[in-house]
Coordinates of C-alpha atoms in Angstrom, one line a residue:
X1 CA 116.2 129.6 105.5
X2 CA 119.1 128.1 104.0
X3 CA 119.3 124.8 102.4
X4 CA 122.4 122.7 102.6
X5 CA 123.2 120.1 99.4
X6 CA 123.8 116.8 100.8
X7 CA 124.4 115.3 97.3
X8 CA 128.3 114.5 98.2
X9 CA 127.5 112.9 101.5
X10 CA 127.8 108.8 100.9
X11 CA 125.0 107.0 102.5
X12 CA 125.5 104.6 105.4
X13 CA 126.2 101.5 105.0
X14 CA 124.4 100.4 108.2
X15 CA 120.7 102.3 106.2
X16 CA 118.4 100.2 104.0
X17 CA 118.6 100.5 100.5
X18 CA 115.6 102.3 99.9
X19 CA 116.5 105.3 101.9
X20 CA 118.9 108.0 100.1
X21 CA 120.5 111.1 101.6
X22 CA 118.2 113.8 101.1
X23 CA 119.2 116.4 98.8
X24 CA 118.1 118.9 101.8
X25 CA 117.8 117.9 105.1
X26 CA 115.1 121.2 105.7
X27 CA 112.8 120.7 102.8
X28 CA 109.6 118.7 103.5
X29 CA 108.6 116.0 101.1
X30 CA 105.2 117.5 100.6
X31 CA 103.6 113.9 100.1
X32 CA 104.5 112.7 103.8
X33 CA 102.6 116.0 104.9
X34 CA 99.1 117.9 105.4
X35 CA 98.9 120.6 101.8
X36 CA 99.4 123.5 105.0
X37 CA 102.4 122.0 106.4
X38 CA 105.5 124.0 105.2
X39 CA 108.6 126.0 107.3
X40 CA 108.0 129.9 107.8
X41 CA 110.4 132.6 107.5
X42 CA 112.1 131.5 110.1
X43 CA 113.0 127.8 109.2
X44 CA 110.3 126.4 112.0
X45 CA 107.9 124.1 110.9
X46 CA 104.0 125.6 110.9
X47 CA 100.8 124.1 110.0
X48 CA 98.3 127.0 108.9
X49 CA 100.7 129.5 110.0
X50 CA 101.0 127.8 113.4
X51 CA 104.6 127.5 114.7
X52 CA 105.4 124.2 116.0
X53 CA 106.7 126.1 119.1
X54 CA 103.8 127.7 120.0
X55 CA 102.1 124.6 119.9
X56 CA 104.6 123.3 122.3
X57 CA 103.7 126.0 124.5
X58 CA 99.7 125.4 124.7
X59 CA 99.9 121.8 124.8
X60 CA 103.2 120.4 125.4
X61 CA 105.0 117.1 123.9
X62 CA 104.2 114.3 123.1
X63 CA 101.3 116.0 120.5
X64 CA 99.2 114.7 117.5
X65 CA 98.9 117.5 115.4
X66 CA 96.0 117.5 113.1
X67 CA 94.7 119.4 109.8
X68 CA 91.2 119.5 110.0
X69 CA 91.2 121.5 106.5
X70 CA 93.5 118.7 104.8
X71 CA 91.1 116.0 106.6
X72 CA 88.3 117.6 105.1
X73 CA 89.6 117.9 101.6
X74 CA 90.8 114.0 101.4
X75 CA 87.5 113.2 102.3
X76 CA 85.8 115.6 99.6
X77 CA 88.7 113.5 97.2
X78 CA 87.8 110.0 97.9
X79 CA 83.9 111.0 97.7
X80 CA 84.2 112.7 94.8
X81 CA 86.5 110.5 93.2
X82 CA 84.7 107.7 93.2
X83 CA 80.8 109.2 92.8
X84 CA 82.5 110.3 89.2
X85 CA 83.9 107.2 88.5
X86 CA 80.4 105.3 89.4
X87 CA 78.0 107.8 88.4
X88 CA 76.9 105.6 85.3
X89 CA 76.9 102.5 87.1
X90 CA 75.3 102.6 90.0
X91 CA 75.0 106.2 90.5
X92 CA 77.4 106.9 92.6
X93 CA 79.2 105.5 95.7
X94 CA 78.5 105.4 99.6
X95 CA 82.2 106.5 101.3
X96 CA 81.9 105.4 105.3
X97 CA 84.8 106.5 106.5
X98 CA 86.7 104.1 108.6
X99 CA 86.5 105.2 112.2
X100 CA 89.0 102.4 113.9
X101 CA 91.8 104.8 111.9
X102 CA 91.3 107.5 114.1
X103 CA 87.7 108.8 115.7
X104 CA 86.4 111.2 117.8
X105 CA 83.1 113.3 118.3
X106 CA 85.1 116.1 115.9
X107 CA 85.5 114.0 113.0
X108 CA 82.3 112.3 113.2
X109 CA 81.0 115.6 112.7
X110 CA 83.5 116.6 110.2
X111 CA 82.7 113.1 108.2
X112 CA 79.4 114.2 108.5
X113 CA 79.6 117.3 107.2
X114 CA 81.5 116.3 104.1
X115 CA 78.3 113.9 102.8
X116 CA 80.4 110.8 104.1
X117 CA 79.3 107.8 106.4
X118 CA 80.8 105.8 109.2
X119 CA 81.7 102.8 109.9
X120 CA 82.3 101.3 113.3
X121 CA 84.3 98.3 115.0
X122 CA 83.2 98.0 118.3
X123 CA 80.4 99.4 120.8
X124 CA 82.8 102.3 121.7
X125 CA 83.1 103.8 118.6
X126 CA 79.2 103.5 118.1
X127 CA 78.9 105.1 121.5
X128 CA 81.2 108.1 119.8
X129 CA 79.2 108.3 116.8
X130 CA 76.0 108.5 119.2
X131 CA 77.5 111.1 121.0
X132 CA 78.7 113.3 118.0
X133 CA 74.9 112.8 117.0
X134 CA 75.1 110.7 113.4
X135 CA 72.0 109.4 112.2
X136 CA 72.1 106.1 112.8
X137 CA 71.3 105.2 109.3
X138 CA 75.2 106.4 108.7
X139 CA 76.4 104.2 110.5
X140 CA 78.2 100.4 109.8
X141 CA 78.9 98.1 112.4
X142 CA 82.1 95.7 111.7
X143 CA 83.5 93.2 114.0
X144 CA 84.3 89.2 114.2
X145 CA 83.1 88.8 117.6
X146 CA 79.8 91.1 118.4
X147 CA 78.5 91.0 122.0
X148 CA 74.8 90.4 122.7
X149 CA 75.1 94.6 124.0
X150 CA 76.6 95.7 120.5
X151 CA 74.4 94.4 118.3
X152 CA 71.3 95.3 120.5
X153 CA 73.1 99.0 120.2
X154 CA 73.2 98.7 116.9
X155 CA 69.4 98.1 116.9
X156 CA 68.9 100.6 119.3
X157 CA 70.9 102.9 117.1
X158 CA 68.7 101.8 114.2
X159 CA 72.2 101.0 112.1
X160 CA 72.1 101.3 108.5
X161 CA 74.1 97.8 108.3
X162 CA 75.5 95.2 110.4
X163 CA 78.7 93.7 108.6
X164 CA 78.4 89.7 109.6
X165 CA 81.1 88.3 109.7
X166 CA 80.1 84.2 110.6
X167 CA 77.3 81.8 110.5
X168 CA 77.1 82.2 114.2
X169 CA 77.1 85.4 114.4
X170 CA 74.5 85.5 111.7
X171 CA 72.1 83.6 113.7
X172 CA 72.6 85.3 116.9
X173 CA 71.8 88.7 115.4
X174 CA 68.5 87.0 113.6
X175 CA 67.5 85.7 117.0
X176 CA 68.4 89.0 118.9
X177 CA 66.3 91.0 115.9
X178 CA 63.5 88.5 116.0
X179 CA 63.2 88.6 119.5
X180 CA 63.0 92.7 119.5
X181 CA 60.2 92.2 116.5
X182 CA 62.6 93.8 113.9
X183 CA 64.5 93.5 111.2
X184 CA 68.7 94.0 111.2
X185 CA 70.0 95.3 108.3
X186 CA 73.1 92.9 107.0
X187 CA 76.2 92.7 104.8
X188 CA 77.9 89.6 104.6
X189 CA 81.7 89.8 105.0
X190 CA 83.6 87.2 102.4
X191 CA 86.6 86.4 102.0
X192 CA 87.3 86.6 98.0
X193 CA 91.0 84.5 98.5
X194 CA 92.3 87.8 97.2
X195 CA 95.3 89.0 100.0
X196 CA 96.5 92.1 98.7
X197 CA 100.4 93.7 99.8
X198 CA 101.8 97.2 98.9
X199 CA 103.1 96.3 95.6
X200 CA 101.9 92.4 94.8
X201 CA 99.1 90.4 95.2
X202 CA 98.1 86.8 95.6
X203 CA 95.2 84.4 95.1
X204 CA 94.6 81.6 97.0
X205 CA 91.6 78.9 98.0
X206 CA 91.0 79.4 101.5
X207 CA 92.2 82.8 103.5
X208 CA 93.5 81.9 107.0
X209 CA 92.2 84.8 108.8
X210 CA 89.6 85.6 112.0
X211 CA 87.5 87.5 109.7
X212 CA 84.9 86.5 107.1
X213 CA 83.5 84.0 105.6
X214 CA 84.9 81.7 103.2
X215 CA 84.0 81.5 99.5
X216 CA 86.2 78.1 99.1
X217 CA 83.1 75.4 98.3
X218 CA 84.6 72.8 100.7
X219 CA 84.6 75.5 103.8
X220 CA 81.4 73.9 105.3
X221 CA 80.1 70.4 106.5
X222 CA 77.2 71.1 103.9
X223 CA 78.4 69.2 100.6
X224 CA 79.0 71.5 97.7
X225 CA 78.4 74.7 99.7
X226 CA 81.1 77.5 100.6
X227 CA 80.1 79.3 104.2
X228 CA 79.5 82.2 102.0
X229 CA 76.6 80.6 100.2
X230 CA 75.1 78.9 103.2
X231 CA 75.4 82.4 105.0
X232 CA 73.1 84.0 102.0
X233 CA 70.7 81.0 101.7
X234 CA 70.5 81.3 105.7
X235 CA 69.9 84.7 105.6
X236 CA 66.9 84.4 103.3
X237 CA 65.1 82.6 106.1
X238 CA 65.5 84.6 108.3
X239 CA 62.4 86.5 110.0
X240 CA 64.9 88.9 111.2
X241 CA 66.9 89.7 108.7
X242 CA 67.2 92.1 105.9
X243 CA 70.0 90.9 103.5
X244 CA 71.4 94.2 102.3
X245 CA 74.7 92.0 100.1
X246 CA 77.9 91.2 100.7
X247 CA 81.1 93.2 101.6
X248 CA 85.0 92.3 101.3
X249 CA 87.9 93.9 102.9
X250 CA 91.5 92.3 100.9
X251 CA 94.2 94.3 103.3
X252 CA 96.1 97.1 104.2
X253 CA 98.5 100.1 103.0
X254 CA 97.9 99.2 99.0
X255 CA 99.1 100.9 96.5
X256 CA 97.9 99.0 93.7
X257 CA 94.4 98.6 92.1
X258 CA 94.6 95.1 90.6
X259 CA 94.3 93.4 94.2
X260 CA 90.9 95.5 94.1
X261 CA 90.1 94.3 91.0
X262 CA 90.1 91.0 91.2
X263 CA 87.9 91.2 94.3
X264 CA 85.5 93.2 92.7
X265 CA 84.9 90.7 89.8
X266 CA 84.6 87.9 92.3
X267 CA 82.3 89.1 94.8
X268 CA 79.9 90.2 91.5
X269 CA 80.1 86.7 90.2
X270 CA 79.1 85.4 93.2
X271 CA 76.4 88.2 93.9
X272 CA 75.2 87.0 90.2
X273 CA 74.9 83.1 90.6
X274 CA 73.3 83.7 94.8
X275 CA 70.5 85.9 92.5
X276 CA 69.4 83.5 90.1
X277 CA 69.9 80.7 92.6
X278 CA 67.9 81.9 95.4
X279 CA 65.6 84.4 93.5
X280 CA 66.9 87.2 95.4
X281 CA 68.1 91.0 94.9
X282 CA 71.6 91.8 96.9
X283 CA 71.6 95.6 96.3
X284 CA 74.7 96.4 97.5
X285 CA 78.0 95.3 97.5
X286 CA 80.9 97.2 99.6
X287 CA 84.7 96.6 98.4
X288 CA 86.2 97.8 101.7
X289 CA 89.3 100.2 102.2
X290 CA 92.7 99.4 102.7
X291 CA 94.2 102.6 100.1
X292 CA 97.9 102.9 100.7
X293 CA 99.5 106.2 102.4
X294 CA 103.5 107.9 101.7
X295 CA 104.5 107.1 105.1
X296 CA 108.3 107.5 103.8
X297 CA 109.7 109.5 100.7
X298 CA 109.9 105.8 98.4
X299 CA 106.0 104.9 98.8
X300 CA 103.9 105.7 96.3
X301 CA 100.2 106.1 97.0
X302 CA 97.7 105.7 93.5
X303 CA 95.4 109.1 93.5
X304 CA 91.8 108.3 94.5
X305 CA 90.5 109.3 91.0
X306 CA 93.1 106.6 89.6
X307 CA 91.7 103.9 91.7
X308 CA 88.3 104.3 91.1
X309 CA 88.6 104.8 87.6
X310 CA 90.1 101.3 87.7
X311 CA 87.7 99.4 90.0
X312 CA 84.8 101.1 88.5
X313 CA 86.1 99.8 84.6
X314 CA 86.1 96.2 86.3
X315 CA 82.7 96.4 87.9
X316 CA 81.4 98.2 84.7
X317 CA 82.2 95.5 82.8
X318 CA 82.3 92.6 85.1
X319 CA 78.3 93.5 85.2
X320 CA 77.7 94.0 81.2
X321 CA 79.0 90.2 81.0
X322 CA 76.8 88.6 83.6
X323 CA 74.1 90.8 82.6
X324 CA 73.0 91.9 85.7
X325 CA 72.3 95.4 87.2
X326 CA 75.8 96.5 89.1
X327 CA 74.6 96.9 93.3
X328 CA 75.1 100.3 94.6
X329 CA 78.6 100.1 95.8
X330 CA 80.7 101.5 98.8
X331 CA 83.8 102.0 100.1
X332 CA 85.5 102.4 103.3
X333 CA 88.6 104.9 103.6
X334 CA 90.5 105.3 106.5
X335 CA 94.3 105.7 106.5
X336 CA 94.1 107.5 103.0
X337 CA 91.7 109.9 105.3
X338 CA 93.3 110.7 108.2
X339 CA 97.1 109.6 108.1
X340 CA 98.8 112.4 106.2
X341 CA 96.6 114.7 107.8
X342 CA 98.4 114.4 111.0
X343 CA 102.0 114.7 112.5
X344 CA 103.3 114.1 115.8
X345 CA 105.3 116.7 117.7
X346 CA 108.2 115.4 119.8
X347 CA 111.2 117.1 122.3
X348 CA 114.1 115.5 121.8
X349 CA 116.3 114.4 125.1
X350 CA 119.3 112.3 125.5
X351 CA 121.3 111.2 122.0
X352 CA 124.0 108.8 122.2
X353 CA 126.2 107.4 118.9
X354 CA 126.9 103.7 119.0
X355 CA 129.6 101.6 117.0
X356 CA 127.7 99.2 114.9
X357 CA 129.4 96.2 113.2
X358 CA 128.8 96.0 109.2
X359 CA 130.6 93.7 106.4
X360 CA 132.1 95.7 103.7
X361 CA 132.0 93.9 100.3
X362 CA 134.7 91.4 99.2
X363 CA 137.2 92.9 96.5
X364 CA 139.8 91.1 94.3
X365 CA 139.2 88.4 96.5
X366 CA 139.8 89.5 99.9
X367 CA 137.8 88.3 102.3
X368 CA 134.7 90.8 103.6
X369 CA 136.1 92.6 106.7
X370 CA 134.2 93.7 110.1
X371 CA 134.1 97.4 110.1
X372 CA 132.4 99.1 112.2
X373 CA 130.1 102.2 111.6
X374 CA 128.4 105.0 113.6
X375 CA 124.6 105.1 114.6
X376 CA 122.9 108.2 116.5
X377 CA 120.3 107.1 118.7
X378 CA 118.2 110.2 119.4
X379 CA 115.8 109.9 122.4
X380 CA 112.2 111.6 122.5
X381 CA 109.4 112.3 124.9
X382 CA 107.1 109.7 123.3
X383 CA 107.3 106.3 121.8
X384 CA 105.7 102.8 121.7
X385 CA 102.9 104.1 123.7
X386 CA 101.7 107.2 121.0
X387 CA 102.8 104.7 118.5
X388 CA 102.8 101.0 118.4
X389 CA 103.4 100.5 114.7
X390 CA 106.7 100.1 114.3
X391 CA 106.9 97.6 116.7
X392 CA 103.4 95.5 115.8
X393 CA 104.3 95.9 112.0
X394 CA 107.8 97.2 111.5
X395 CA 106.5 99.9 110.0
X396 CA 108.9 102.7 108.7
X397 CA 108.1 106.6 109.5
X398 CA 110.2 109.8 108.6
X399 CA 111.0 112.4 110.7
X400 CA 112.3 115.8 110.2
X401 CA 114.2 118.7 113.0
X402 CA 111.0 121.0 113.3
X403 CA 112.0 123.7 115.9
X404 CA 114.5 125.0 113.6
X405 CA 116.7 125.1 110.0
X406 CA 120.2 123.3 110.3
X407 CA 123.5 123.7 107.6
X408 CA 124.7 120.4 109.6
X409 CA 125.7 117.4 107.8
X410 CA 123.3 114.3 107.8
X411 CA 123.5 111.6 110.1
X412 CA 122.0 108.3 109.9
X413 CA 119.7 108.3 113.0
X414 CA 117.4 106.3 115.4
X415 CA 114.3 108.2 116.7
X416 CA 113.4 106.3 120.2
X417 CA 110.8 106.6 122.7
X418 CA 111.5 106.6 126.2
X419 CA 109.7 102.9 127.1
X420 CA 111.3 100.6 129.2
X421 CA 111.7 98.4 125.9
X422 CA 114.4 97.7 123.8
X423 CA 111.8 97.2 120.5
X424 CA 110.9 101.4 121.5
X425 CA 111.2 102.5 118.1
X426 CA 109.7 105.6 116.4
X427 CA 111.8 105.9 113.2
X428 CA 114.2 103.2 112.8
X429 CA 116.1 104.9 110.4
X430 CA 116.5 108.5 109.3
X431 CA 119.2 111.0 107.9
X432 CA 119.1 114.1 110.2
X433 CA 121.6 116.6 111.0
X434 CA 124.3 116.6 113.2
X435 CA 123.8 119.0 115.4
X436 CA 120.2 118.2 116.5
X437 CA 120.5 118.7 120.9
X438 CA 118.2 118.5 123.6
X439 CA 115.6 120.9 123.7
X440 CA 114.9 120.3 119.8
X441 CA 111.4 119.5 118.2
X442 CA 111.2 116.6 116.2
X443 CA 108.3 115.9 113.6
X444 CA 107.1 112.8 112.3
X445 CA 104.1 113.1 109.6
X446 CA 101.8 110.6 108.8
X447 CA 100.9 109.5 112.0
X448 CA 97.0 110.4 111.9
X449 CA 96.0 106.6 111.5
X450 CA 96.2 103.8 113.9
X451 CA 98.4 105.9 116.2
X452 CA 96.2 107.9 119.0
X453 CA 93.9 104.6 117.9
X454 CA 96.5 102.1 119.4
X455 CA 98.1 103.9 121.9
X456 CA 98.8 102.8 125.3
X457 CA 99.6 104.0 128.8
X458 CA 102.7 101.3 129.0
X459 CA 105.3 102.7 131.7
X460 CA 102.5 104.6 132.8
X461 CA 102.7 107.2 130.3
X462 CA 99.9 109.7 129.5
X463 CA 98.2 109.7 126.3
X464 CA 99.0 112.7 124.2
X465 CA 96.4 115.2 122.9
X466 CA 95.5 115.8 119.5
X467 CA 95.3 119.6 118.3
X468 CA 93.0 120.2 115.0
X469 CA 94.1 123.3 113.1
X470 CA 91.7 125.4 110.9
X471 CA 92.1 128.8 109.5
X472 CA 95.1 129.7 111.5
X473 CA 93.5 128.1 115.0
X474 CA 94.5 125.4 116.8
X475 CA 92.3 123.5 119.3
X476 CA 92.1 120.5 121.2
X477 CA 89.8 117.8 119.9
X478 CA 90.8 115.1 122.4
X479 CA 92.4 116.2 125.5
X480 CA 95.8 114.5 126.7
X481 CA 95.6 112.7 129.7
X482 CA 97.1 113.6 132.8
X483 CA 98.8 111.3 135.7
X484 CA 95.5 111.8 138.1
X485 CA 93.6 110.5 135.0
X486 CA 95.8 107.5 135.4
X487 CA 95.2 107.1 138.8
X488 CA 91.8 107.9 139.0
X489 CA 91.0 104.1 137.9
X490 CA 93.3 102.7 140.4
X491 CA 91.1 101.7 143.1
X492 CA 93.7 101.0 145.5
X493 CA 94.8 104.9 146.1

């Protein structure tokens, strides 16, 4: 394998600022990647010895590609992580794994298997944890807008908790439990007026989201009470309800602590004062997920250790001050699971180069002038419908020429699906080499979460497959769809 020094090649002036030249257009940045991702003797990229090739061969393009020996070892992290950091607290932590990321009856299992839990968003993925054969006591239910059928599966299912997110959904899950002669176990979801980014975080009096319910004290008709509080004093009256505590969720993709933090400390306050006031014991408390992944070689993900360490000093403390005993906490990991664990195997088809106008900067005071620069669009047998983040959330993704090694020069590229859309992005910008033709494989890592989760048979494309590898072995673990699937639900044929 031979690595070619880019260092002298000037970066295009039509890329962002955070993305640099690689130093090596072959090596991998190993935090984008599964740990047994890496090129074999012959420049191809393998996973557990696997060449990319012969995974072409068995299953074709477009494929997810998973590590079922990475999945299991992030999960391992996060629960061991955090039961360390806890362990003279509250004695450790509850880690439901969050299934909207990416779920199937092989992961349940696997989450299983590793002493996590799961949580759920919807009556489909509690029908997948039913099928993989969870106890039931595992098992969260989230969700804004629960039907009357969810919630009596969730009964049915005899859920450890069902994550309420209104006043009205509150009562209807009381009267649905009442009416069954039981008891539904709840978490109340708040919103803390905590929104936390990638780098920054902000505070504000009232969060204008679908989800939760508001801790703002002017957020209800009832004078001096936030929906929060009437949603714990409600609950307390309820024949049918168990009040388990509360639960927050700040965000997405953060790489930061402090948003965490300052959740943390607010949702215990509260916790504290809805004790004394109501003469109650909330025994748990849940802080959500939302832990940041390297989705490009600039982000840069906290360790779990290091986050827990850091929420765990806050609650620690934030408890010793109000003098209460701290609830058993839990957490909900999902990306920080599954999304480096996977990477998505493409064939490359038609490239064209385009001329792209840019203003070059004003010297000596000349006026900028138009020049125009080159960008490679390179075309692939995938796209918006394996993954729709790039479009929904401008999201950036790397990619890297798998099939082979190249001494090339880089070139500022576009990696495009094949969608009859003009916002068909994969990777909207990334240096690969010249000569990368038809016929070549093209990996993008990171693409285990919210990927197979939101794809789509747009243009009437089949969903891909996703392969788990173990111990040298790859199999399927959700089979890829196939144009009689498609029309098997057309009723017309």
């Amino acid at each position: 394998m031979t690595a070619v020094n880019t260092n002298n090649r000037a970066a295009s002036p039509l890329a962002p600022e955070w993305l640099a030249v690689p130093a090596d257009l072959n090596a991998l940045h190993q935090p984008l990647w599964a740990g047994d991702v890496d090129r074999n003797d012959d420049g191809e990229l393998a996973i557990d010895g696997i060449p990319v090739s012969e995974l072409q061969r068995q299953y074709g393009t477009p494929l997810f590609v998973m590590s079922e020996g990475d999945f299991r070892a992030r999960a391992r992290a996060f629960s061991d992580a955090f039961n360390n950091a806890f362990a003279d607290i509250c004695g450790g932590v509850d880690v439901y794994y969050a299934g909207k990321s990416f779920l199937c009856s092989s992961v349940v299992r696997w989450v299983e298997e590793e002493g996590l839990r799961l949580d759920t968003a919807s009556g489909g993925e509690l029908a997948v944890a039913a099928r993989a054969g969870i106890p039931g006591a595992d098992v969260a239910l989230h969700g804004n807008n629960k039907s009357d059928g969810e919630i009596h599966r969730a009964l049915d299912m005899k859920l450890g908790r069902i994550v309420v997110d209104s006043l009205d959904e509150l009562q209807r899950v009381a009267k649905i439990a009442e009416g069954r002669g039981e008891q539904a176990k709840v978490m109340l979801r708040l919103t803390p007026g905590v929104h936390a980014h990638t780098h920054e975080f902000i505070a504000t009096a009232h969060e204008d989201q679908k989800f939760g319910l508001s801790m703002a004290a002017d957020s209800t008709d009832q004078a001096g009470l936030s929906a929060a509080e009437e949603a714990v004093a409600a609950a307390t009256g309820y024949a049918g309800i168990e009040l388990l505590g509360l639960h927050c969720h700040i965000g997405s993709q953060i790489f930061e602590p402090d948003g965490f933090a300052v959740a943390a400390e607010k949702l215990l306050r509260f916790l504290a004062a809805m004790q004394e006031k109501y003469s109650i014991v909330l025994p748990e408390l849940d802080l959500g997920g939302g832990y940041g992944i390297a989705y490009t070689p600039v982000d840069t993900p906290r360790p779990a250790a290091e986050i827990a360490e850091a929420m765990a000093a806050v609650v620690r403390s934030t408890c010793a001050d109000l003098g209460i005993t701290s609830p058993r906490i839990s957490i909900e990991p999902g990306r920080a699971i599954v999304g480096s664990t996977t990477f998505t195997l493409y064939e490359v088809g038609t490239l064209k180069t385009v001329r792209v106008d840019a203003d070059t900067t004003a010297t000596a005071g000349n006026q900028p002038e138009n020049v125009t620069y080159p960008r490679r669009y390179v075309s692939v047998d995938g796209g918006m419908s394996d993954n729709a983040r790039p479009v929904l959330y401008d999201a950036d993704y790397s990619a890297i020429l798998a099939s082979r090694t190249s001494t090339a020069a880089p070139e500022l590229s576009r990696v495009v699906g094949k969608h009859c859309e003009s916002g068909d992005i994969v990777v909207r910008d990334v240096y690969l080499p010249e000569d990368v033709a038809a016929g070549d494989l093209l990996a993008v890592p990171g693409t285990g979460a919210y990927c197979w989760a939101l794809s789509s048979n747009y243009n009437y494309l089949a969903r891909p497959g996703v392969v788990a590898v173990r111990d040298g072995s790859a199999r399927l673990i959700v089979r890829g769809e196939t144009e009689e699937d498609l029309l098997n639900r057309d009723m017309g044929v």
